[in-house]
Amino acid sequence: MRHNLLTAAAAASVIVYMLPAGSVEAQSRAAAEAAMTRMGLDGSHESISYESVDYRNGRYSLNDVTFSNFDDETVDSTDEVHADRMTFEALRLDSNGEVLFDGLSLEGISGTDNEDGTVIRLDRISLDGPNAALTTDFGRAVAGETDEDYEPAWNTYEFEGFSIDGLSGTGADESGLFEFSLARLVIENYTRVELGRLAMLGFGFSGVDESGDDVTVSLGEISLVGFQTQAYADMMDAAAAGADDSSVAQAYYQSAFLSPLDVYDSFAIRDILVEASGVHFSMDHFTAAMERSGSRITSTAELGSAMLIPDPSKPAGAQLAMGLGMLGYEQLELRMAANSIYDEDTGRAYTTGDNYIELTDGLRLEMGQDVAGYDAYLESLPDTMATLGAMDGSDEEAQMDVVAQLMAPLLINNISMRLVDLSILDRALEAGATTQGISKEELRVQAGAMLGMGLMAAPPEIPRPVLAQLSTALTNFINQGGTLTVDMTPPAPLSIGGMLVDIEAGTFDFNSLGLTFTSEAP
């Protein structure tokens, strides 16, 4: 009987499109009510009740809705959740009697946790353009047909948009009162191929810590655009099919490491502020992007300004302020930039433009690299990771052999590091001299002497001319500041895997590194 009713209801929802225009709205409402009956939302549902319904222009709305009698352990302390309105767009049944709809929204949502008194409110939750797999599982879940034997097809879900707007809450814990808010969470154009956009906007939290001091956290934006979900489709399919951990891991390796390296278009974090325990941390932005042009993938990243400022009136802040004060700082500011190119045709990855981490009025570390063979390395990575996962963890020698084989295709053309003193050297010498009760120049001499003694103890495998060059460069840097440069340009491209093997065998030739050490006065 139930099957016959569902079949009839499904047929009604299909026939509606063949009727004259004057009867379309009535028949559309009938199709929507058939779907409501399918979900048990005809007034007989044990956990969902409502005061009235409206139907207009394809929208079926439930008014003054109450959700209760939760079975889910994550919400069982909340006896009821209320919504002013729950609206379905184009609600209907398909030919198999399963629920379909073009959109779903809930407005004016509120609930109270009966255990700790936390109150949560949301202006709106909406789902737009869900696919049939998602609406089918939703309909069955509402109808109470998703027991422990039911396997939802969550790995095949797709939708045009999902958003949460105007989330706010208040409550109390052992430390005291707290409140939080989120202006918006949005997911756009999610498919098994790509996630169009994920963004969390306008998050805020305020409360107190265990000592009663105020805690404030705010975040303007965290967003991800153009993420290639297809890179993880195999892993999701394996997990949804109930595969064991090893199979899921293998699917992950095959998906993630064989996917294009430009796995997203852009990523951003903006306007972070944290104030807690006498410490203020802020970051105006961190952004990253990947852009493809033919076989070349350009990656960029930038940290605009990250600030750490202590509040000496608080114990933790006073301790941090004292440490910074020893170096002559009242606050710290960090900046960074990274730019690189990977060419899929040649397998070469190299830096270009600015690549640095800088402590304002302290030091700047600049880096560069040119490494070939990434194509062969990435191709063998999934199988190698699976092999390592199946190996005996105590057999370190065998693991090293596998890693060396993996790294063998990677050829170093150049790796460089440039340390630019922006005052940190004098600050450190000044602090050290004060601690030891000597002059800064005396400490400078001591540091140079200790450096020389340390280098004398270097292994005999390291060529003495290399050590002499390093000693000269470091001594000059300590004495005059300026810039210290370490450059590795092998006479011939150097295999990282081959280097690991030679080091392990004790046969590595340090001259093959092509190391040079230089210093420049400011």
Short mmCIF file of C-alpha atoms in Angstrom, two decimals:
data_model
loop_
_atom_site.label_atom_id
_atom_site.label_comp_id
_atom_site.label_asym_id
_atom_site.label_seq_id
_atom_site.Cartn_x
_atom_site.Cartn_y
_atom_site.Cartn_z
CA MET A 1 0.00 0.00 0.00
CA ARG A 2 2.78 2.44 0.92
CA HIS A 3 4.55 1.75 -2.38
CA ASN A 4 1.33 2.36 -4.33
CA LEU A 5 0.74 5.68 -2.55
CA LEU A 6 4.29 6.83 -3.30
CA THR A 7 3.97 5.86 -6.92
CA ALA A 8 0.72 7.78 -7.22
CA ALA A 9 2.22 10.83 -5.54
CA ALA A 10 5.22 10.73 -7.87
CA ALA A 11 2.97 10.47 -10.89
CA ALA A 12 1.01 13.49 -9.71
CA SER A 13 4.17 15.56 -9.44
CA VAL A 14 5.09 14.68 -13.05
CA ILE A 15 1.64 15.17 -14.58
CA VAL A 16 1.45 18.70 -13.16
CA TYR A 17 3.71 20.01 -15.93
CA MET A 18 1.30 18.77 -18.59
CA LEU A 19 -1.75 20.61 -17.25
CA PRO A 20 -3.21 23.95 -18.46
CA ALA A 21 -1.62 27.11 -17.04
CA GLY A 22 -4.70 27.98 -14.96
CA SER A 23 -4.32 24.83 -12.88
CA VAL A 24 -0.52 24.79 -12.59
CA GLU A 25 -0.33 26.46 -9.17
CA ALA A 26 -2.93 24.15 -7.68
CA GLN A 27 -1.22 21.12 -9.11
CA SER A 28 2.22 22.40 -8.00
CA ARG A 29 0.88 22.72 -4.49
CA ALA A 30 -0.47 19.19 -4.74
CA ALA A 31 2.96 18.00 -5.85
CA ALA A 32 4.56 19.82 -2.91
CA GLU A 33 2.05 18.35 -0.46
CA ALA A 34 2.73 14.87 -1.85
CA ALA A 35 6.41 15.42 -1.04
CA MET A 36 5.46 16.73 2.40
CA THR A 37 3.50 13.55 3.00
CA ARG A 38 6.48 11.51 1.81
CA MET A 39 8.62 13.15 4.51
CA GLY A 40 5.94 12.82 7.18
CA LEU A 41 5.50 16.59 7.33
CA ASP A 42 1.75 16.40 6.97
CA GLY A 43 1.23 17.20 10.64
CA SER A 44 2.02 13.74 12.00
CA HIS A 45 5.81 14.04 12.37
CA GLU A 46 7.10 13.19 15.85
CA SER A 47 9.95 15.75 15.84
CA ILE A 48 8.76 18.54 13.52
CA SER A 49 5.60 20.56 14.05
CA TYR A 50 4.30 23.86 12.67
CA GLU A 51 1.38 26.23 13.08
CA SER A 52 0.41 26.91 9.46
CA VAL A 53 1.48 26.60 5.82
CA ASP A 54 1.63 29.01 2.88
CA TYR A 55 2.06 28.30 -0.81
CA ARG A 56 2.89 31.00 -3.34
CA ASN A 57 4.77 30.99 -6.65
CA GLY A 58 6.26 27.53 -6.12
CA ARG A 59 7.31 28.18 -2.51
CA TYR A 60 5.89 25.94 0.17
CA SER A 61 6.40 27.51 3.61
CA LEU A 62 5.87 26.17 7.11
CA ASN A 63 5.30 28.87 9.72
CA ASP A 64 6.33 28.85 13.39
CA VAL A 65 8.21 25.55 13.16
CA THR A 66 9.41 23.56 16.18
CA PHE A 67 12.05 20.82 16.02
CA SER A 68 12.08 18.55 19.08
CA ASN A 69 12.81 15.05 20.44
CA PHE A 70 16.30 14.90 18.98
CA ASP A 71 18.02 11.53 18.76
CA ASP A 72 21.39 12.93 17.67
CA GLU A 73 23.82 12.92 20.61
CA THR A 74 25.28 16.25 19.50
CA VAL A 75 22.02 18.10 20.12
CA ASP A 76 20.19 16.04 22.72
CA SER A 77 20.73 18.69 25.40
CA THR A 78 18.63 21.14 23.37
CA ASP A 79 15.00 20.08 23.81
CA GLU A 80 13.63 22.36 21.10
CA VAL A 81 14.75 24.53 18.21
CA HIS A 82 12.35 27.07 16.76
CA ALA A 83 12.23 28.66 13.29
CA ASP A 84 9.90 31.41 12.17
CA ARG A 85 9.72 29.92 8.72
CA MET A 86 10.87 26.88 6.75
CA THR A 87 10.51 27.24 2.97
CA PHE A 88 10.93 24.74 0.14
CA GLU A 89 11.41 25.91 -3.46
CA ALA A 90 9.70 23.74 -6.10
CA LEU A 91 9.11 20.86 -3.70
CA ARG A 92 8.05 17.65 -5.49
CA LEU A 93 8.66 13.93 -5.94
CA ASP A 94 10.57 12.24 -8.72
CA SER A 95 9.31 9.22 -10.67
CA ASN A 96 10.62 6.91 -7.93
CA GLY A 97 8.78 8.72 -5.18
CA GLU A 98 11.89 10.41 -3.79
CA VAL A 99 11.96 14.01 -2.62
CA LEU A 100 13.22 16.77 -4.93
CA PHE A 101 13.41 20.52 -4.35
CA ASP A 102 15.30 23.45 -5.84
CA GLY A 103 15.95 25.24 -2.57
CA LEU A 104 15.42 25.13 1.18
CA SER A 105 15.66 27.89 3.75
CA LEU A 106 15.01 28.37 7.46
CA GLU A 107 14.60 31.84 8.94
CA GLY A 108 14.50 33.21 12.47
CA ILE A 109 16.08 30.19 14.15
CA SER A 110 16.66 29.99 17.91
CA GLY A 111 17.52 27.34 20.46
CA THR A 112 18.70 27.03 24.06
CA ASP A 113 20.98 24.37 25.46
CA ASN A 114 19.29 23.11 28.61
CA GLU A 115 22.56 21.90 30.11
CA ASP A 116 24.64 25.10 30.06
CA GLY A 117 22.10 27.73 29.05
CA THR A 118 23.82 28.67 25.77
CA VAL A 119 21.43 30.52 23.47
CA ILE A 120 21.97 30.34 19.70
CA ARG A 121 20.20 32.42 17.06
CA LEU A 122 20.46 32.44 13.29
CA ASP A 123 18.86 34.85 10.88
CA ARG A 124 18.83 32.41 7.99
CA ILE A 125 20.13 29.09 6.67
CA SER A 126 19.67 28.35 2.99
CA LEU A 127 20.48 25.62 0.47
CA ASP A 128 20.15 26.38 -3.24
CA GLY A 129 20.27 24.06 -6.24
CA PRO A 130 20.90 20.73 -4.48
CA ASN A 131 21.25 17.65 -6.67
CA ALA A 132 18.94 14.65 -6.45
CA ALA A 133 21.32 12.62 -4.29
CA LEU A 134 21.24 15.30 -1.60
CA THR A 135 17.48 15.89 -1.66
CA THR A 136 16.79 12.15 -1.68
CA ASP A 137 18.87 11.60 1.45
CA PHE A 138 17.33 14.70 3.05
CA GLY A 139 13.82 13.41 2.41
CA ARG A 140 14.62 9.98 3.78
CA ALA A 141 16.31 11.46 6.85
CA VAL A 142 13.30 13.65 7.65
CA ALA A 143 11.02 10.66 7.10
CA GLY A 144 13.08 8.67 9.62
CA GLU A 145 14.28 6.10 7.09
CA THR A 146 18.02 6.50 7.72
CA ASP A 147 18.74 3.76 10.23
CA GLU A 148 22.21 2.34 10.86
CA ASP A 149 21.98 0.15 7.75
CA TYR A 150 21.27 3.06 5.44
CA GLU A 151 24.25 4.43 3.50
CA PRO A 152 23.76 8.06 2.44
CA ALA A 153 25.41 9.02 -0.83
CA TRP A 154 27.17 12.04 0.74
CA ASN A 155 30.17 11.71 -1.56
CA THR A 156 27.96 12.54 -4.56
CA TYR A 157 26.26 15.62 -3.11
CA GLU A 158 26.38 18.79 -5.20
CA PHE A 159 24.68 22.16 -4.80
CA GLU A 160 24.76 25.71 -6.13
CA GLY A 161 24.90 27.42 -2.76
CA PHE A 162 24.74 26.98 0.99
CA SER A 163 24.82 29.82 3.48
CA ILE A 164 24.40 30.61 7.17
CA ASP A 165 23.62 34.24 7.94
CA GLY A 166 23.49 36.14 11.20
CA LEU A 167 24.68 33.51 13.67
CA SER A 168 24.94 34.74 17.26
CA GLY A 169 25.06 33.17 20.65
CA THR A 170 25.55 33.81 24.36
CA GLY A 171 26.38 31.52 27.23
CA ALA A 172 28.55 30.87 30.24
CA ASP A 173 31.27 28.43 31.22
CA GLU A 174 33.49 27.97 34.25
CA SER A 175 35.36 31.19 33.47
CA GLY A 176 32.32 33.38 32.98
CA LEU A 177 30.02 34.81 30.31
CA PHE A 178 30.84 34.64 26.60
CA GLU A 179 29.26 35.62 23.32
CA PHE A 180 30.02 34.86 19.69
CA SER A 181 28.79 35.84 16.26
CA LEU A 182 29.29 35.03 12.60
CA ALA A 183 28.02 37.37 9.91
CA ARG A 184 28.08 34.78 7.14
CA LEU A 185 29.29 31.34 6.10
CA VAL A 186 28.86 30.69 2.39
CA ILE A 187 29.67 27.81 0.04
CA GLU A 188 29.08 28.41 -3.66
CA ASN A 189 28.94 26.02 -6.62
CA TYR A 190 30.06 22.82 -4.92
CA THR A 191 30.50 19.85 -7.27
CA ARG A 192 32.66 16.74 -7.41
CA VAL A 193 34.92 18.69 -9.78
CA GLU A 194 35.31 22.06 -8.11
CA LEU A 195 34.28 24.16 -5.14
CA GLY A 196 33.56 27.63 -6.46
CA ARG A 197 33.96 29.52 -3.19
CA LEU A 198 34.05 28.90 0.54
CA ALA A 199 34.05 31.94 2.84
CA MET A 200 33.57 32.68 6.51
CA LEU A 201 32.97 36.37 7.12
CA GLY A 202 32.74 38.50 10.23
CA PHE A 203 33.47 36.07 13.09
CA GLY A 204 33.72 37.41 16.62
CA PHE A 205 34.10 35.99 20.13
CA SER A 206 34.41 37.67 23.50
CA GLY A 207 34.67 36.16 26.96
CA VAL A 208 37.03 35.77 29.87
CA ASP A 209 39.90 33.38 30.62
CA GLU A 210 40.52 31.35 33.78
CA SER A 211 42.09 34.35 35.52
CA GLY A 212 39.13 36.59 34.70
CA ASP A 213 40.91 38.61 32.00
CA ASP A 214 39.00 39.55 28.87
CA VAL A 215 39.47 37.48 25.73
CA THR A 216 38.57 38.88 22.32
CA VAL A 217 38.88 37.15 18.95
CA SER A 218 37.74 38.53 15.61
CA LEU A 219 38.22 37.46 12.01
CA GLY A 220 37.17 39.53 9.02
CA GLU A 221 37.45 36.84 6.37
CA ILE A 222 38.78 33.43 5.55
CA SER A 223 38.06 32.34 1.99
CA LEU A 224 39.00 29.74 -0.60
CA VAL A 225 38.17 30.12 -4.30
CA GLY A 226 38.34 27.57 -7.11
CA PHE A 227 39.30 24.52 -5.04
CA GLN A 228 39.64 21.38 -7.15
CA THR A 229 37.47 18.87 -5.26
CA GLN A 230 38.14 16.28 -7.97
CA ALA A 231 41.57 15.89 -6.41
CA TYR A 232 39.92 14.12 -3.47
CA ALA A 233 36.98 12.44 -5.21
CA ASP A 234 38.50 8.93 -5.08
CA MET A 235 39.22 9.28 -1.37
CA MET A 236 35.64 10.41 -0.69
CA ASP A 237 34.25 7.51 -2.72
CA ALA A 238 36.39 5.02 -0.79
CA ALA A 239 35.31 6.47 2.57
CA ALA A 240 31.64 6.49 1.56
CA ALA A 241 31.92 2.85 0.46
CA GLY A 242 33.16 1.88 3.92
CA ALA A 243 36.72 1.07 2.86
CA ASP A 244 39.30 0.40 5.56
CA ASP A 245 41.82 3.04 6.63
CA SER A 246 44.53 1.65 4.37
CA SER A 247 42.32 1.80 1.28
CA VAL A 248 41.14 5.31 2.10
CA ALA A 249 44.76 6.42 2.57
CA GLN A 250 45.77 4.85 -0.74
CA ALA A 251 42.89 6.60 -2.49
CA TYR A 252 44.00 9.86 -0.90
CA TYR A 253 47.57 9.45 -2.14
CA GLN A 254 46.40 8.59 -5.64
CA SER A 255 43.98 11.54 -5.72
CA ALA A 256 45.91 14.29 -3.95
CA PHE A 257 49.38 13.69 -5.30
CA LEU A 258 48.44 12.96 -8.90
CA SER A 259 46.15 15.99 -9.14
CA PRO A 260 47.29 19.25 -10.75
CA LEU A 261 49.40 21.36 -8.43
CA ASP A 262 47.14 24.36 -9.00
CA VAL A 263 44.56 22.82 -6.68
CA TYR A 264 42.99 26.21 -5.87
CA ASP A 265 42.76 29.67 -7.41
CA SER A 266 43.09 31.84 -4.31
CA PHE A 267 43.08 31.73 -0.52
CA ALA A 268 42.81 34.63 1.91
CA ILE A 269 42.72 35.38 5.63
CA ARG A 270 42.01 38.99 6.56
CA ASP A 271 41.68 41.16 9.64
CA ILE A 272 42.57 38.82 12.49
CA LEU A 273 42.63 40.25 16.01
CA VAL A 274 43.29 38.28 19.19
CA GLU A 275 43.56 39.88 22.62
CA ALA A 276 44.14 37.48 25.49
CA SER A 277 46.27 37.19 28.62
CA GLY A 278 47.86 40.56 28.08
CA VAL A 279 48.95 39.83 24.49
CA HIS A 280 47.61 41.53 21.38
CA PHE A 281 48.02 39.75 18.04
CA SER A 282 46.76 41.15 14.75
CA MET A 283 47.19 40.28 11.08
CA ASP A 284 45.86 42.46 8.31
CA HIS A 285 46.05 39.81 5.60
CA PHE A 286 47.58 36.61 4.35
CA THR A 287 46.82 35.84 0.71
CA ALA A 288 47.89 33.10 -1.69
CA ALA A 289 47.06 32.39 -5.31
CA MET A 290 47.83 29.95 -8.12
CA GLU A 291 47.59 30.87 -11.77
CA ARG A 292 48.11 28.58 -14.74
CA SER A 293 49.50 29.70 -18.10
CA GLY A 294 50.03 26.74 -20.39
CA SER A 295 52.24 24.27 -18.53
CA ARG A 296 53.47 26.89 -16.05
CA ILE A 297 51.84 27.30 -12.65
CA THR A 298 52.72 30.50 -10.81
CA SER A 299 52.24 30.46 -7.03
CA THR A 300 52.25 33.61 -4.91
CA ALA A 301 51.77 34.30 -1.20
CA GLU A 302 51.95 37.42 0.91
CA LEU A 303 51.70 38.19 4.62
CA GLY A 304 50.95 41.90 4.87
CA SER A 305 51.61 42.59 8.54
CA ALA A 306 51.41 40.38 11.62
CA MET A 307 51.81 42.27 14.89
CA LEU A 308 52.54 41.01 18.40
CA ILE A 309 52.11 43.65 21.12
CA PRO A 310 52.31 42.93 24.87
CA ASP A 311 50.26 44.63 27.55
CA PRO A 312 52.65 45.15 30.49
CA SER A 313 49.74 45.59 32.90
CA LYS A 314 48.92 41.85 32.64
CA PRO A 315 51.27 39.09 33.96
CA ALA A 316 51.75 37.26 30.65
CA GLY A 317 52.00 40.53 28.78
CA ALA A 318 54.58 41.85 31.26
CA GLN A 319 56.70 38.72 30.80
CA LEU A 320 56.61 39.08 27.02
CA ALA A 321 57.31 42.81 27.25
CA MET A 322 60.38 42.12 29.38
CA GLY A 323 61.73 39.61 26.84
CA LEU A 324 61.16 41.97 23.94
CA GLY A 325 62.59 44.87 25.93
CA MET A 326 65.88 43.04 26.33
CA LEU A 327 66.21 43.30 22.55
CA GLY A 328 64.97 46.89 22.52
CA TYR A 329 61.53 46.09 21.11
CA GLU A 330 58.13 47.23 22.31
CA GLN A 331 56.38 45.10 19.67
CA LEU A 332 57.13 42.69 16.83
CA GLU A 333 55.98 42.90 13.24
CA LEU A 334 56.41 40.12 10.70
CA ARG A 335 55.99 40.27 6.92
CA MET A 336 56.51 37.69 4.21
CA ALA A 337 56.30 37.07 0.47
CA ALA A 338 56.75 34.00 -1.72
CA ASN A 339 56.74 33.64 -5.50
CA SER A 340 57.52 30.51 -7.49
CA ILE A 341 56.88 28.81 -10.81
CA TYR A 342 56.41 25.13 -11.57
CA ASP A 343 56.61 23.95 -15.18
CA GLU A 344 54.76 20.67 -15.65
CA ASP A 345 56.41 20.00 -19.01
CA THR A 346 59.97 20.19 -17.67
CA GLY A 347 59.36 19.22 -14.02
CA ARG A 348 61.30 22.28 -12.89
CA ALA A 349 60.28 24.36 -9.85
CA TYR A 350 62.02 27.63 -9.14
CA THR A 351 61.55 30.85 -7.22
CA THR A 352 61.11 34.23 -8.85
CA GLY A 353 60.66 37.74 -7.53
CA ASP A 354 60.52 38.32 -3.77
CA ASN A 355 60.82 35.35 -1.41
CA TYR A 356 61.45 36.45 2.15
CA ILE A 357 60.44 36.54 5.79
CA GLU A 358 61.13 39.86 7.49
CA LEU A 359 61.07 40.94 11.11
CA THR A 360 60.61 44.70 10.93
CA ASP A 361 63.67 46.52 12.25
CA GLY A 362 65.26 43.13 12.92
CA LEU A 363 66.27 40.83 10.09
CA ARG A 364 65.23 39.67 6.65
CA LEU A 365 65.68 36.11 5.41
CA GLU A 366 65.61 35.78 1.64
CA MET A 367 65.43 32.39 -0.05
CA GLY A 368 65.69 30.98 -3.54
CA GLN A 369 65.69 27.58 -5.22
CA ASP A 370 65.84 25.90 -8.59
CA VAL A 371 65.04 22.19 -8.48
CA ALA A 372 64.27 19.86 -11.40
CA GLY A 373 62.65 16.43 -11.53
CA TYR A 374 59.41 17.25 -9.73
CA ASP A 375 57.37 15.54 -12.45
CA ALA A 376 58.99 12.14 -11.82
CA TYR A 377 58.91 12.73 -8.06
CA LEU A 378 55.17 13.51 -8.03
CA GLU A 379 54.43 10.55 -10.30
CA SER A 380 56.04 8.06 -7.91
CA LEU A 381 54.83 9.73 -4.70
CA PRO A 382 51.44 7.94 -4.31
CA ASP A 383 52.88 4.43 -4.64
CA THR A 384 55.82 5.33 -2.41
CA MET A 385 53.53 6.64 0.33
CA ALA A 386 51.47 3.46 0.14
CA THR A 387 54.65 1.37 0.37
CA LEU A 388 55.85 3.30 3.41
CA GLY A 389 52.46 2.91 5.06
CA ALA A 390 52.62 -0.86 4.69
CA MET A 391 56.22 -1.20 5.94
CA ASP A 392 57.42 -2.19 9.39
CA GLY A 393 57.98 1.11 11.18
CA SER A 394 60.97 -0.26 13.06
CA ASP A 395 62.92 -1.02 9.87
CA GLU A 396 64.47 2.43 9.47
CA GLU A 397 67.06 1.32 6.96
CA ALA A 398 64.44 -0.06 4.58
CA GLN A 399 62.37 3.09 4.98
CA MET A 400 65.41 5.24 4.19
CA ASP A 401 66.02 3.23 1.01
CA VAL A 402 62.43 3.85 -0.14
CA VAL A 403 62.67 7.59 0.64
CA ALA A 404 66.01 7.86 -1.17
CA GLN A 405 64.51 6.17 -4.22
CA LEU A 406 61.57 8.60 -4.12
CA MET A 407 63.89 11.62 -3.89
CA ALA A 408 66.31 10.40 -6.54
CA PRO A 409 64.66 12.28 -9.45
CA LEU A 410 64.88 15.62 -7.61
CA LEU A 411 67.92 17.47 -8.94
CA ILE A 412 69.24 20.57 -7.20
CA ASN A 413 70.38 23.28 -9.58
CA ASN A 414 70.54 25.97 -6.92
CA ILE A 415 69.48 26.71 -3.36
CA SER A 416 70.35 30.00 -1.72
CA MET A 417 69.74 31.85 1.52
CA ARG A 418 70.50 35.48 2.24
CA LEU A 419 70.37 36.85 5.80
CA VAL A 420 70.09 40.64 5.97
CA ASP A 421 70.74 42.29 9.31
CA LEU A 422 68.25 45.10 9.99
CA SER A 423 69.47 45.73 13.58
CA ILE A 424 68.92 42.32 15.20
CA LEU A 425 72.67 41.68 15.50
CA ASP A 426 73.35 44.81 17.53
CA ARG A 427 70.23 44.21 19.61
CA ALA A 428 71.31 40.65 20.45
CA LEU A 429 74.88 41.69 21.24
CA GLU A 430 73.63 44.53 23.41
CA ALA A 431 71.31 42.21 25.35
CA GLY A 432 74.00 39.56 25.77
CA ALA A 433 76.60 42.08 26.89
CA THR A 434 74.23 43.52 29.49
CA THR A 435 73.49 40.07 30.85
CA GLN A 436 77.22 39.21 31.16
CA GLY A 437 78.25 42.63 32.41
CA ILE A 438 80.69 43.31 29.57
CA SER A 439 80.77 45.71 26.63
CA LYS A 440 79.13 44.94 23.32
CA GLU A 441 82.50 44.93 21.55
CA GLU A 442 83.93 42.46 24.06
CA LEU A 443 80.99 40.13 23.43
CA ARG A 444 81.49 40.52 19.69
CA VAL A 445 85.09 39.32 20.05
CA GLN A 446 83.98 36.40 22.24
CA ALA A 447 81.34 35.37 19.72
CA GLY A 448 83.90 35.34 16.91
CA ALA A 449 86.31 33.23 19.00
CA MET A 450 83.61 30.73 19.96
CA LEU A 451 82.58 30.49 16.34
CA GLY A 452 86.14 29.64 15.30
CA MET A 453 86.41 26.94 17.96
CA GLY A 454 83.10 25.42 16.88
CA LEU A 455 84.15 25.20 13.25
CA MET A 456 87.43 23.53 14.22
CA ALA A 457 85.35 20.64 15.57
CA ALA A 458 83.60 20.11 12.23
CA PRO A 459 83.79 16.59 10.72
CA PRO A 460 86.89 15.93 8.60
CA GLU A 461 84.68 15.12 5.60
CA ILE A 462 83.92 18.82 5.20
CA PRO A 463 86.65 20.41 3.05
CA ARG A 464 88.83 22.83 5.01
CA PRO A 465 88.57 25.55 2.32
CA VAL A 466 84.79 25.48 2.72
CA LEU A 467 85.14 25.84 6.49
CA ALA A 468 87.62 28.69 6.09
CA GLN A 469 85.24 30.52 3.77
CA LEU A 470 82.36 29.99 6.20
CA SER A 471 84.45 31.20 9.13
CA THR A 472 85.48 34.35 7.30
CA ALA A 473 81.93 35.16 6.21
CA LEU A 474 80.44 34.58 9.68
CA THR A 475 83.16 36.57 11.43
CA ASN A 476 82.71 39.50 9.07
CA PHE A 477 78.94 39.34 9.55
CA ILE A 478 79.28 39.41 13.34
CA ASN A 479 81.77 42.28 13.21
CA GLN A 480 80.00 44.52 10.70
CA GLY A 481 76.46 43.25 10.17
CA GLY A 482 75.21 43.69 6.63
CA THR A 483 74.38 40.55 4.65
CA LEU A 484 75.40 36.90 4.94
CA THR A 485 74.81 34.75 1.85
CA VAL A 486 74.88 30.97 1.63
CA ASP A 487 74.70 29.66 -1.93
CA MET A 488 74.63 26.08 -3.17
CA THR A 489 75.18 25.71 -6.91
CA PRO A 490 76.44 22.18 -7.61
CA PRO A 491 78.91 21.79 -10.51
CA ALA A 492 76.38 19.31 -11.93
CA PRO A 493 72.70 18.91 -10.92
CA LEU A 494 72.73 17.07 -7.60
CA SER A 495 70.26 14.25 -6.90
CA ILE A 496 68.74 14.59 -3.44
CA GLY A 497 68.13 10.85 -3.27
CA GLY A 498 71.69 10.10 -4.35
CA MET A 499 72.99 12.51 -1.74
CA LEU A 500 71.02 10.71 1.00
CA VAL A 501 72.46 7.37 -0.08
CA ASP A 502 76.03 8.70 -0.13
CA ILE A 503 75.67 10.36 3.27
CA GLU A 504 74.33 7.15 4.77
CA ALA A 505 77.24 5.20 3.24
CA GLY A 506 79.80 7.79 4.36
CA THR A 507 80.93 8.41 0.79
CA PHE A 508 79.40 11.82 0.17
CA ASP A 509 81.66 14.40 -1.47
CA PHE A 510 80.93 17.85 0.02
CA ASN A 511 82.53 19.49 -3.00
CA SER A 512 79.55 18.27 -5.05
CA LEU A 513 77.37 20.77 -3.19
CA GLY A 514 79.09 23.76 -4.70
CA LEU A 515 78.76 25.70 -1.44
CA THR A 516 79.93 29.28 -1.11
CA PHE A 517 79.69 31.67 1.86
CA THR A 518 80.00 35.42 1.47
CA SER A 519 79.32 38.53 3.52
CA GLU A 520 78.69 42.12 2.51
CA ALA A 521 79.02 45.24 4.64
CA PRO A 522 75.84 47.32 5.13
#
